[in-house]
mmCIF file of C-alpha atoms in Angstrom:
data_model
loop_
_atom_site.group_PDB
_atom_site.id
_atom_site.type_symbol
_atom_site.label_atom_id
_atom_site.label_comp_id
_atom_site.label_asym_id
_atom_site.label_seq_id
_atom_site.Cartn_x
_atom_site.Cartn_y
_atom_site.Cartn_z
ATOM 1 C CA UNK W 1 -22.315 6.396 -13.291
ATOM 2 C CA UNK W 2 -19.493 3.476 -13.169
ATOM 3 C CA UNK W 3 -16.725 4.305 -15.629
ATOM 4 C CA UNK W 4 -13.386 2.842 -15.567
ATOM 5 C CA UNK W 5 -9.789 4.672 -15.529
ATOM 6 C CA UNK W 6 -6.466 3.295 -16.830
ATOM 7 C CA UNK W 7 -2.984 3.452 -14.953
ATOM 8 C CA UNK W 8 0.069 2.004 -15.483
ATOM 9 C CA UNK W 9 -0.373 -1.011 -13.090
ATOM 10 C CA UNK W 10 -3.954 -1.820 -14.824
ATOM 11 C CA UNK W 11 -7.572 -0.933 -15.330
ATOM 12 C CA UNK W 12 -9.556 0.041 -11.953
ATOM 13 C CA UNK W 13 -13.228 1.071 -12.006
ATOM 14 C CA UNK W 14 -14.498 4.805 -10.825
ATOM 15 C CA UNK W 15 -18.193 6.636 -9.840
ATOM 16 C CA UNK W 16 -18.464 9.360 -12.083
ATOM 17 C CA UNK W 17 -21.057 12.712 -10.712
ATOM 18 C CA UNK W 18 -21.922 15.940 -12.114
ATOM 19 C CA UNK W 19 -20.936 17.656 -16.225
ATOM 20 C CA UNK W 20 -18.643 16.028 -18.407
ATOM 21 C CA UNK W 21 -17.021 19.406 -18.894
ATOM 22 C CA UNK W 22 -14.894 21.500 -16.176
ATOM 23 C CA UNK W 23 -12.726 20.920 -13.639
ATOM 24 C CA UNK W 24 -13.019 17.714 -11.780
ATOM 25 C CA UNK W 25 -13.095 16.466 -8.112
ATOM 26 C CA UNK W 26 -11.392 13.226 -7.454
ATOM 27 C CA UNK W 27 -11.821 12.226 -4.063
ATOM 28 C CA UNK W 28 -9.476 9.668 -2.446
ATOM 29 C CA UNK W 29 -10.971 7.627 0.142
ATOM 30 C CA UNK W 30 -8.567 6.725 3.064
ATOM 31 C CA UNK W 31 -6.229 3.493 2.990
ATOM 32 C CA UNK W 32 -7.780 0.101 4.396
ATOM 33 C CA UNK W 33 -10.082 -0.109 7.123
ATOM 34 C CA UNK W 34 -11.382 3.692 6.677
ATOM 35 C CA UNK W 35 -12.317 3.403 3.438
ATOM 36 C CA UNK W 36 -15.108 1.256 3.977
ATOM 37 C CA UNK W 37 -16.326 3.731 6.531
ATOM 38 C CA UNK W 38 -16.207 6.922 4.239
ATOM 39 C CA UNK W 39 -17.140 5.677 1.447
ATOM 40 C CA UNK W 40 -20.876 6.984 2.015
ATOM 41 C CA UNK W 41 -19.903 10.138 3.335
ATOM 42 C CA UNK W 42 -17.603 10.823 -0.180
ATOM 43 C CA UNK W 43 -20.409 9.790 -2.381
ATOM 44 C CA UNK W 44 -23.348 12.000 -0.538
ATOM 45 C CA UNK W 45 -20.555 15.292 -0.668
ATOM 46 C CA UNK W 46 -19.150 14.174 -4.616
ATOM 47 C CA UNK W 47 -23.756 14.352 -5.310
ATOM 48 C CA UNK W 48 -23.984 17.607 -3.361
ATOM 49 C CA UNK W 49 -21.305 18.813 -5.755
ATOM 50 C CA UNK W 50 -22.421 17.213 -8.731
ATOM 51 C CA UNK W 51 -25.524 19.654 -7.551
ATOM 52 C CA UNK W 52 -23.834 22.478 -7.444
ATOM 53 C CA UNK W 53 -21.929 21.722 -11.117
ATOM 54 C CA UNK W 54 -19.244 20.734 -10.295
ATOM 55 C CA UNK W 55 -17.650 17.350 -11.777
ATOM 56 C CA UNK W 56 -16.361 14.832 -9.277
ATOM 57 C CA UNK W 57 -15.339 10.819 -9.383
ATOM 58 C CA UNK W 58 -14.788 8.652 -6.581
ATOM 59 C CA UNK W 59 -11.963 5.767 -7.819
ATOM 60 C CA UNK W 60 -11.273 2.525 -6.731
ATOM 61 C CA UNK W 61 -7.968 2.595 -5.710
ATOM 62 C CA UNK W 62 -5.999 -0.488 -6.638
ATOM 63 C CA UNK W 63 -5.842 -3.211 -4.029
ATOM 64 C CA UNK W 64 -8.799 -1.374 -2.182
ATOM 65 C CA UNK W 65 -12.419 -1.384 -2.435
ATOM 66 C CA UNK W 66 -13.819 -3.448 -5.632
ATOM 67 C CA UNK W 67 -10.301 -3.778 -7.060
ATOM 68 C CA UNK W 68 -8.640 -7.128 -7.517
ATOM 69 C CA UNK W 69 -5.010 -6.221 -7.476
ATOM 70 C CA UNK W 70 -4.238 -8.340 -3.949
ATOM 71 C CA UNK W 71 -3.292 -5.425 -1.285
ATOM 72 C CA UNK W 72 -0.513 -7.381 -0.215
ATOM 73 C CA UNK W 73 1.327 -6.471 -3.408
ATOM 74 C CA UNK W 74 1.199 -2.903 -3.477
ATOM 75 C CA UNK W 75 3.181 0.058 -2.278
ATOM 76 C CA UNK W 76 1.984 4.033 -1.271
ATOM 77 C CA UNK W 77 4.538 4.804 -4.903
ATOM 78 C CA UNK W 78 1.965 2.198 -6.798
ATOM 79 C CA UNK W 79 -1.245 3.511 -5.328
ATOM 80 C CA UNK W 80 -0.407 7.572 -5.887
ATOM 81 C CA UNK W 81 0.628 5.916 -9.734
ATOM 82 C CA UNK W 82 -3.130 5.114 -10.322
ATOM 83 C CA UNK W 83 -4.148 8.554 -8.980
ATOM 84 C CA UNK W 84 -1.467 10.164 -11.152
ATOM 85 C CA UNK W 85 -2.935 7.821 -14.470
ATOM 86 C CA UNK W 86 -6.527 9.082 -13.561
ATOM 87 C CA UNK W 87 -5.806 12.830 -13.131
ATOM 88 C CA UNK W 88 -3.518 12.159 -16.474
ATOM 89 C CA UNK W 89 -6.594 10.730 -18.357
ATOM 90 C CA UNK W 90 -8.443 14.000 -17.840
ATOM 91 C CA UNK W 91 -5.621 16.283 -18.430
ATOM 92 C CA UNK W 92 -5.520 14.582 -21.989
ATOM 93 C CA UNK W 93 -9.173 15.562 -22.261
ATOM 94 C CA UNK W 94 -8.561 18.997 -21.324
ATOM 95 C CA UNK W 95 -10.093 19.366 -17.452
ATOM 96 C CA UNK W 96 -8.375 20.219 -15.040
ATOM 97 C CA UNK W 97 -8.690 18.467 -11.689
ATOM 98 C CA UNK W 98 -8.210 18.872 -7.860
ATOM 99 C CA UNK W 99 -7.713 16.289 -5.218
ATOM 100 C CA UNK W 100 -10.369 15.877 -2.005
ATOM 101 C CA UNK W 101 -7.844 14.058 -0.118
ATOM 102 C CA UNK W 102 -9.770 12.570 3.217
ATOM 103 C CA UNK W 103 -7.577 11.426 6.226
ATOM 104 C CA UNK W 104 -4.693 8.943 4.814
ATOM 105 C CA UNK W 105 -6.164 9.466 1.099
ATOM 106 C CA UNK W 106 -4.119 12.703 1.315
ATOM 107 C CA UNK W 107 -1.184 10.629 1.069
ATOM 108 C CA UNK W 108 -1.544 9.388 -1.851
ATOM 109 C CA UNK W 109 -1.914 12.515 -4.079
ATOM 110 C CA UNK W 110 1.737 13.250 -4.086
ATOM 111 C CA UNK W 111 2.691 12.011 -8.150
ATOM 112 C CA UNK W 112 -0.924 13.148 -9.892
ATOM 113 C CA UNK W 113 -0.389 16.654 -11.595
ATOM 114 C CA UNK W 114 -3.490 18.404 -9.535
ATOM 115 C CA UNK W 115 -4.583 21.652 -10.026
ATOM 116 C CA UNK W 116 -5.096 22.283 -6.277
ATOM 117 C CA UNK W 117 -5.270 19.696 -3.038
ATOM 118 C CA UNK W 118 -8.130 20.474 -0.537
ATOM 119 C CA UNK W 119 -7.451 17.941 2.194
ATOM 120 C CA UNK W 120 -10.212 16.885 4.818
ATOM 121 C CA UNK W 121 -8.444 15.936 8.488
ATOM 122 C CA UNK W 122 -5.290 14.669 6.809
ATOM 123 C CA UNK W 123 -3.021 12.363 8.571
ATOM 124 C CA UNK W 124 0.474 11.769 8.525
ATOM 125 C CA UNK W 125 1.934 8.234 7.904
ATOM 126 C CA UNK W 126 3.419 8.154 11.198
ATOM 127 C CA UNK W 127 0.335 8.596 12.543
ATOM 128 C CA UNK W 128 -1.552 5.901 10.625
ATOM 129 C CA UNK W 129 1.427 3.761 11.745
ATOM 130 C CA UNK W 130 0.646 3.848 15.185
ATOM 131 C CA UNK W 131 -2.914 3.372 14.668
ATOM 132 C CA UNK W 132 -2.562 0.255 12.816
ATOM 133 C CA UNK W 133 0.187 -1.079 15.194
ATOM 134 C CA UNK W 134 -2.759 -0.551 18.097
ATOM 135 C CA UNK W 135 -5.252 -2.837 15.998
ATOM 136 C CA UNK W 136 -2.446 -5.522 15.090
ATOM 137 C CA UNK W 137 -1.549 -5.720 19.570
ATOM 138 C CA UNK W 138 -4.942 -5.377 20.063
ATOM 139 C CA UNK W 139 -6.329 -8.224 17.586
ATOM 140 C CA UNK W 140 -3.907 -11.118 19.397
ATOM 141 C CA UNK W 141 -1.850 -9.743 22.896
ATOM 142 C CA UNK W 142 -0.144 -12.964 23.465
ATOM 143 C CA UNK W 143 1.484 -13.045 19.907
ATOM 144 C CA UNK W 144 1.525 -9.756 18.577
ATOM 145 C CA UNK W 145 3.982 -8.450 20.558
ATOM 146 C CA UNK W 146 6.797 -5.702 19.726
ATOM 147 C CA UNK W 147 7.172 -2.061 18.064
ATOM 148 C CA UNK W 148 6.149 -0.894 14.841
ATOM 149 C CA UNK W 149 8.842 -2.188 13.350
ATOM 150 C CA UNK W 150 8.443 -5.948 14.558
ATOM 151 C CA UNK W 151 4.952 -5.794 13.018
ATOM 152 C CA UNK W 152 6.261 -4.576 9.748
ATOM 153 C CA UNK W 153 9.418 -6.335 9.368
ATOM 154 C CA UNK W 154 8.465 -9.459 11.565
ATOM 155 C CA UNK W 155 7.421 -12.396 9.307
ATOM 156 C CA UNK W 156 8.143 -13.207 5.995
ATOM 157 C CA UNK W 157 4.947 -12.385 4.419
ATOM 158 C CA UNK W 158 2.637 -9.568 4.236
ATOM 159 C CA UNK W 159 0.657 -8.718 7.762
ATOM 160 C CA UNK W 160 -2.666 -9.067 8.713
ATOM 161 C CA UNK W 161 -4.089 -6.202 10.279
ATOM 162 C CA UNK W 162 -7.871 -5.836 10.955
ATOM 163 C CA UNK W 163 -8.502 -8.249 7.851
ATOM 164 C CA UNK W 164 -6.356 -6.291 5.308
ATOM 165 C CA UNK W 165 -2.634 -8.000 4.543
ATOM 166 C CA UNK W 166 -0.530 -5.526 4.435
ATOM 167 C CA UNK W 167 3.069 -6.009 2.814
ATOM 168 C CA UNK W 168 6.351 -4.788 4.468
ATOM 169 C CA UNK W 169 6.658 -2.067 1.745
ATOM 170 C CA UNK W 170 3.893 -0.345 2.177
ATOM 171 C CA UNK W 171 4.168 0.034 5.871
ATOM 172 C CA UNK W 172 7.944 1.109 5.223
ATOM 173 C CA UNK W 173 6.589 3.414 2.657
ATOM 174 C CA UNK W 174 4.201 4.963 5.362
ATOM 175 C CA UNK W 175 7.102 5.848 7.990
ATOM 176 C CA UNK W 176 7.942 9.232 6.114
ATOM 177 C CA UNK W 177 4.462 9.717 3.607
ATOM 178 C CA UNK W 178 2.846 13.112 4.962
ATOM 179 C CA UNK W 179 0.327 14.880 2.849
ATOM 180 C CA UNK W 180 2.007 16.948 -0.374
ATOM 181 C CA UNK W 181 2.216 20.642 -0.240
ATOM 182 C CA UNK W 182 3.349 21.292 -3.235
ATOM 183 C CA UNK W 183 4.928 24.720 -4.174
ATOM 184 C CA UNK W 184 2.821 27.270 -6.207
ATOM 185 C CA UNK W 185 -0.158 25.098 -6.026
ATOM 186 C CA UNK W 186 -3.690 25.758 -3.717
ATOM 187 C CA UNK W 187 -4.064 23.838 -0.980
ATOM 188 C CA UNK W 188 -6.669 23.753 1.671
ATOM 189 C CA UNK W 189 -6.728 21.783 5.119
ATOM 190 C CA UNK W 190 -10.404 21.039 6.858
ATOM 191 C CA UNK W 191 -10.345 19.529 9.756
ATOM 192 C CA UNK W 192 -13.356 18.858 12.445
ATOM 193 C CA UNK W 193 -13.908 21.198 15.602
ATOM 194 C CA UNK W 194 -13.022 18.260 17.733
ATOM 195 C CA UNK W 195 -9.568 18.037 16.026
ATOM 196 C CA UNK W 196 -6.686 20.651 17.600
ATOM 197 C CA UNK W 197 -4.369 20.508 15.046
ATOM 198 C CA UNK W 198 -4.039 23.299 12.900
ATOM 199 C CA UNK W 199 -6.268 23.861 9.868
ATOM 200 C CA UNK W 200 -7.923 26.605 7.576
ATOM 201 C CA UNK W 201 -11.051 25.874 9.219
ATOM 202 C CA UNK W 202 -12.740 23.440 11.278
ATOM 203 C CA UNK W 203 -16.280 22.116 10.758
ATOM 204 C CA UNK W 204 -18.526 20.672 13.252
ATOM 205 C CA UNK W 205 -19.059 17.098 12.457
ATOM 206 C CA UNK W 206 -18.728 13.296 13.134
ATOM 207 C CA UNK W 207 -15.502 11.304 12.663
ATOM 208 C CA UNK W 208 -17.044 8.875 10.529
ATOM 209 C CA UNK W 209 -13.690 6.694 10.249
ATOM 210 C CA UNK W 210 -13.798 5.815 13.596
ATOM 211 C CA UNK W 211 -16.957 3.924 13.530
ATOM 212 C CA UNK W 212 -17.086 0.108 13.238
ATOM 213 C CA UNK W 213 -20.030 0.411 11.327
ATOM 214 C CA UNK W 214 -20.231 2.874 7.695
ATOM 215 C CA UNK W 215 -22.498 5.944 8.266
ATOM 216 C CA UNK W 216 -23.148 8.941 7.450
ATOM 217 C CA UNK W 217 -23.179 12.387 8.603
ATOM 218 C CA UNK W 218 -25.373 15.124 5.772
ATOM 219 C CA UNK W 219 -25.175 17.790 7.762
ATOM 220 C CA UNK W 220 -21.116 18.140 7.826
ATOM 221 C CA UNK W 221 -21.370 16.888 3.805
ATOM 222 C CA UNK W 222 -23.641 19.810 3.447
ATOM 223 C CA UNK W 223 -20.633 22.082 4.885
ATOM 224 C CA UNK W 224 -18.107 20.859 2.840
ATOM 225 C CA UNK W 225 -19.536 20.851 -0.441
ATOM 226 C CA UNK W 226 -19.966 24.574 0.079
ATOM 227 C CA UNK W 227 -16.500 24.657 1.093
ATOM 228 C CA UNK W 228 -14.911 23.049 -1.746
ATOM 229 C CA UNK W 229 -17.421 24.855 -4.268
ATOM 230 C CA UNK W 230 -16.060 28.129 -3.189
ATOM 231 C CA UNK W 231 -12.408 27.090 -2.875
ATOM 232 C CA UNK W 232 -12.857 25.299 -6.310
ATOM 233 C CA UNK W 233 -14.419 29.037 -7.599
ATOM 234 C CA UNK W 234 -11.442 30.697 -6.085
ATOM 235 C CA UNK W 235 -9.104 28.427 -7.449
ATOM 236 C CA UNK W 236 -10.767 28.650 -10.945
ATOM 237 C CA UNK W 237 -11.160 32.018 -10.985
ATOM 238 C CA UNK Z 1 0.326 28.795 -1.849
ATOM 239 C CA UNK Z 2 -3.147 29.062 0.077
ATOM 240 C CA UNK Z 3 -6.330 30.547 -1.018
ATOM 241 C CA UNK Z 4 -10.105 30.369 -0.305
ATOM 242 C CA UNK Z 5 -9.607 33.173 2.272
ATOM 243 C CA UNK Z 6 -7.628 31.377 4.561
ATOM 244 C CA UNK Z 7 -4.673 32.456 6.331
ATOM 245 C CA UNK Z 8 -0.892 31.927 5.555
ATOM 246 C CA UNK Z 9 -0.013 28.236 6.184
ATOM 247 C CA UNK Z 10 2.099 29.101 9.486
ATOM 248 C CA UNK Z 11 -0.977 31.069 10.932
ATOM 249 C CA UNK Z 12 -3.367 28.385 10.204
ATOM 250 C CA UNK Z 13 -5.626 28.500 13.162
ATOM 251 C CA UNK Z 14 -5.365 25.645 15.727
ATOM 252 C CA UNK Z 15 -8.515 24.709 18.066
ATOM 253 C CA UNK Z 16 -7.546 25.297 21.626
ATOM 254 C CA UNK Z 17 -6.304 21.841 23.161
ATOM 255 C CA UNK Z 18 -9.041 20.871 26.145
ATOM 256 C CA UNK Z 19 -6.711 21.677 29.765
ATOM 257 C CA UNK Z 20 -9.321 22.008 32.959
ATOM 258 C CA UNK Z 21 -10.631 18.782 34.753
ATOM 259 C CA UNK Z 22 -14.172 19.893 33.007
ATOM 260 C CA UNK Z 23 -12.981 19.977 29.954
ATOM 261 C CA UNK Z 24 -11.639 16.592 29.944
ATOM 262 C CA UNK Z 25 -14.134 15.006 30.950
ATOM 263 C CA UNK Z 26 -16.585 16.470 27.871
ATOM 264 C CA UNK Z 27 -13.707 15.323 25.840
ATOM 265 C CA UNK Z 28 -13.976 12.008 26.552
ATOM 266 C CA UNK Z 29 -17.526 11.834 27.224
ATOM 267 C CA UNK Z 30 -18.023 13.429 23.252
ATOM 268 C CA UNK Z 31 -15.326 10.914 22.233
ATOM 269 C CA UNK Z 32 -17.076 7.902 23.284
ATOM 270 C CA UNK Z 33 -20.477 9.396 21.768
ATOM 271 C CA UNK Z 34 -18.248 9.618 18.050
ATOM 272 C CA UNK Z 35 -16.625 6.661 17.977
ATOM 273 C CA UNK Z 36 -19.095 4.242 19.805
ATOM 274 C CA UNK Z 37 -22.098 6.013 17.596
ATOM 275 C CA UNK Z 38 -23.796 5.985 21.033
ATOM 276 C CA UNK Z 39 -26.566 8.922 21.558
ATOM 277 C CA UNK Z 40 -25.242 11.754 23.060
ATOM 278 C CA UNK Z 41 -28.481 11.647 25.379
ATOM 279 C CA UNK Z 42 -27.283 8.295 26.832
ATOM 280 C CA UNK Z 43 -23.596 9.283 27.176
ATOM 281 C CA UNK Z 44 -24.884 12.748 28.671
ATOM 282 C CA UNK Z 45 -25.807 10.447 31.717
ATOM 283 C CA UNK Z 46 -22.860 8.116 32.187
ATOM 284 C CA UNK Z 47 -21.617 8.314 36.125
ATOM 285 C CA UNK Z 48 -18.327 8.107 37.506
ATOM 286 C CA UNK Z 49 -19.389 4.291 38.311
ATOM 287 C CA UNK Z 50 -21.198 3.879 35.022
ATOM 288 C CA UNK Z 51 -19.412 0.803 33.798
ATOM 289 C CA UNK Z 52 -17.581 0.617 29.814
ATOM 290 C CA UNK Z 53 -16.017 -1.981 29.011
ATOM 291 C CA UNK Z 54 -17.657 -5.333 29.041
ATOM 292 C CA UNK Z 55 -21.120 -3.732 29.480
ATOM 293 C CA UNK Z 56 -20.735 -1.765 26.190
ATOM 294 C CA UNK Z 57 -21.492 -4.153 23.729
ATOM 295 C CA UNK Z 58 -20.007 -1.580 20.841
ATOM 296 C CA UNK Z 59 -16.740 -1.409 23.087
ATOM 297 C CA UNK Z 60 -14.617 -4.064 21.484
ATOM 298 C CA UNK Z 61 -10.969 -4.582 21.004
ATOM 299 C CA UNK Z 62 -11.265 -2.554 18.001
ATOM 300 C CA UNK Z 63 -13.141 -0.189 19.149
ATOM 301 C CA UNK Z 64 -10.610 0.870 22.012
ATOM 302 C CA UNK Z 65 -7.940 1.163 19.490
ATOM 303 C CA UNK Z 66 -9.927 3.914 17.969
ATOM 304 C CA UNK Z 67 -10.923 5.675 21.314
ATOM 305 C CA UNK Z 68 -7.564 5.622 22.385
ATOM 306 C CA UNK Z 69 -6.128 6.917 19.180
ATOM 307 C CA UNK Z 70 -9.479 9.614 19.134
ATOM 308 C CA UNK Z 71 -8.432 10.705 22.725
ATOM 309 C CA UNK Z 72 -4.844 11.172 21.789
ATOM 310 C CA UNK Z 73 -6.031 13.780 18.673
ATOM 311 C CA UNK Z 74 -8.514 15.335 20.693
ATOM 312 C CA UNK Z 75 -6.279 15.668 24.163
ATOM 313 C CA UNK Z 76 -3.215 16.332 22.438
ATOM 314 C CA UNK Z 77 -1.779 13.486 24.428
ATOM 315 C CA UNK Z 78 0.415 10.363 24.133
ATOM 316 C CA UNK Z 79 -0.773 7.105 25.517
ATOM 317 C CA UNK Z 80 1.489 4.054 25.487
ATOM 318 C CA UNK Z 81 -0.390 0.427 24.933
ATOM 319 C CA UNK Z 82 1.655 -0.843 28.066
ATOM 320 C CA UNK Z 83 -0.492 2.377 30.101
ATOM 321 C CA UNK Z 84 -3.438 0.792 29.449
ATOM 322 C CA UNK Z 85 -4.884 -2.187 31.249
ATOM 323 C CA UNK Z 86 -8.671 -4.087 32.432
ATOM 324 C CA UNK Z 87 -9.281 -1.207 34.789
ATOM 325 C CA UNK Z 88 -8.571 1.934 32.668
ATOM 326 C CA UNK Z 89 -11.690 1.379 30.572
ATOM 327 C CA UNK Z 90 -13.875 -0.480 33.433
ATOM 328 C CA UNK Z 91 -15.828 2.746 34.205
ATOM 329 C CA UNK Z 92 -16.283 5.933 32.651
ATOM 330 C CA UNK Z 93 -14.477 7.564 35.869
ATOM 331 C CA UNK Z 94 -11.395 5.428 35.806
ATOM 332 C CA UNK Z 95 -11.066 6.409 31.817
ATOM 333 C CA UNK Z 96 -11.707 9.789 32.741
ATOM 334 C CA UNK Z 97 -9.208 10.071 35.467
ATOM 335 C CA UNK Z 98 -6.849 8.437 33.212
ATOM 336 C CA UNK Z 99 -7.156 10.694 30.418
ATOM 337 C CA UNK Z 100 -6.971 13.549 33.065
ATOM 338 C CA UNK Z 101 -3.631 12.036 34.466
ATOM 339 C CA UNK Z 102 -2.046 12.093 31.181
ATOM 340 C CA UNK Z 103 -3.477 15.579 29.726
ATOM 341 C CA UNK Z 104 -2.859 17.161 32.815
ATOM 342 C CA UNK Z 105 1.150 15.718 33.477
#
């Protein structure tokens, strides 16, 4: 079901799953390109919860996905504001609600007052950094030339990388971001087998966000819906 | 704070980084399987000589910014743009000796 939350910056529109009562599940796709390549994957796991009772919405984050605040103009602070007005608009109605943070999406859970974080292979901003620094040499050799701080601070104007302008700000903004672990409160890190770094379990499965093309992968869905539901249990009880 | 029956945050458990020749070379051959989409049948058969880039229609500029950045996760490894030229992803072998090169300095 399309619903629509409010934030201080605006009105953006959401996918609602599952009972209109209990804790909720807001996932947070990753920043720019990845988004468009998990956004499948978050709305077959948010229906495998929404099967197992447990409430979960997928929002558009502003300046990503459907909404029409221009990218160009916002900041990580702006985009973690529209998290923190969604989580706030379900505290008011007496739910609590955890964050399903996937890959740079765990960044921007840092202002919303969550109940617990489970974050799937979350990423630094450093590290998204470099990646998009790769894809802006990559996309023109003979211009693009220079560190990660020519292609942020280079030209006047916001920079194009892999179709998405991107101001200065927000790739400032991304230099120090890492994913909140905030004092007192659960949090759980997934990441996939093929991934070294340290986790609380890692899950066969596909890296979806590296594929040019969206797809889909049921059988790792399958495993983390029966993750979160017993982390979510834990958490609740 | 961590719960769901998972350790301490300073014991979380860390998948062993891939280290023999072996090793490497199923770490790059799964790599190219995830983030081509390719079947692992058809990568289970690429040669030394088998060629990548050029041939691989799904190997585009983009494309090797996300195998690069896929083999520095997996490898636990840091490669710099300027290490990478026409021949490094010409062949599977070449890529595979580079990523050996670098995981195994």
């Amino acid at each position: 079901m399309i619903a629509d939350y409010d934030w201080a910056g605006g009105t953006e529109a959401m996918l609602r799953f599952g009972p209109d009562t209990g804790p909720v599940m807001v996932a947070i796709l990753p920043l720019f390109e990845e988004a468009n390549r998990t956004r499948t994957f978050a709305v077959r796991l948010l229906r495998l919860l929404a099967g197992r009772g447990i409430a979960g919405v997928l929002p558009d984050i502003p300046g990503q996905s459907e909404s029409m605040v221009p990218l160009e103009s916002l900041t990580l602070l702006r985009m973690s504001e529209a998290i923190e007005g969604l989580v706030d608009q379900f505290a008011s109605a007496g739910r609590r609600a955890y964050g399903i943070g996937i890959r740079s999406g765990a960044l921007l859970d840092t202002l919303a007052l969550l109940d617990g974080r489970w974050h799937f292979a979350p990423m630094a901003g450093n590290e998204l950094l470099r990646e998009l620094h790769r894809i802006w040499r990559a996309a023109d050799p003979d211009r693009h030339k220079g560190d990660i701080q020519a292609m942020a601070f280079g030209s006047d104007g916001p920079v194009e990388i892999a179709g998405n302008l991107i101001g200065s700000d927000l790739l400032a903004g991304l230099i120090a971001a890492e994913p909140f672990d905030q004092s007192g409160i659960p949090r759980r890190i997934v990441r996939l087998d093929s991934d070294p770094r340290p986790a609380d379990r890692h899950l066969p499965g596909t890296p979806l966000w590296r594929r040019s093309e969206p797809d889909d992968d049921p059988a790792l869905a399958g495993l983390l819906a029966d993750d979160i539901a017993s982390w979510i249990a834990q958490c609740e009880a | 704070m961590s719960i769901g029956g998972s350790l301490p945050k300073d014991k979380r458990i860390g998948a062993l980084v891939p280290e023999g020749r072996q090793e490497i070379e199923d770490t790059v051959r799964a790599t190219l399987c995830d983030v081509l989409g390719l079947a692992p049948e058809r990568v289970a058969d690429f040669a030394p000589e088998t060629p990548l880039f050029g041939a691989l229609p799904e190997l585009d500029s983009m494309a090797v910014a996300g195998l690069l950045t896929e083999l520095e996760d997996r490898l636990g490894i840091l490669i710099e743009d300027d290490d990478v030229d026409g021949d490094t992803l010409e062949t599977f072998g070449a890529l595979t000796r580079f990523a050996s090169a670098k995981a195994l300095q």
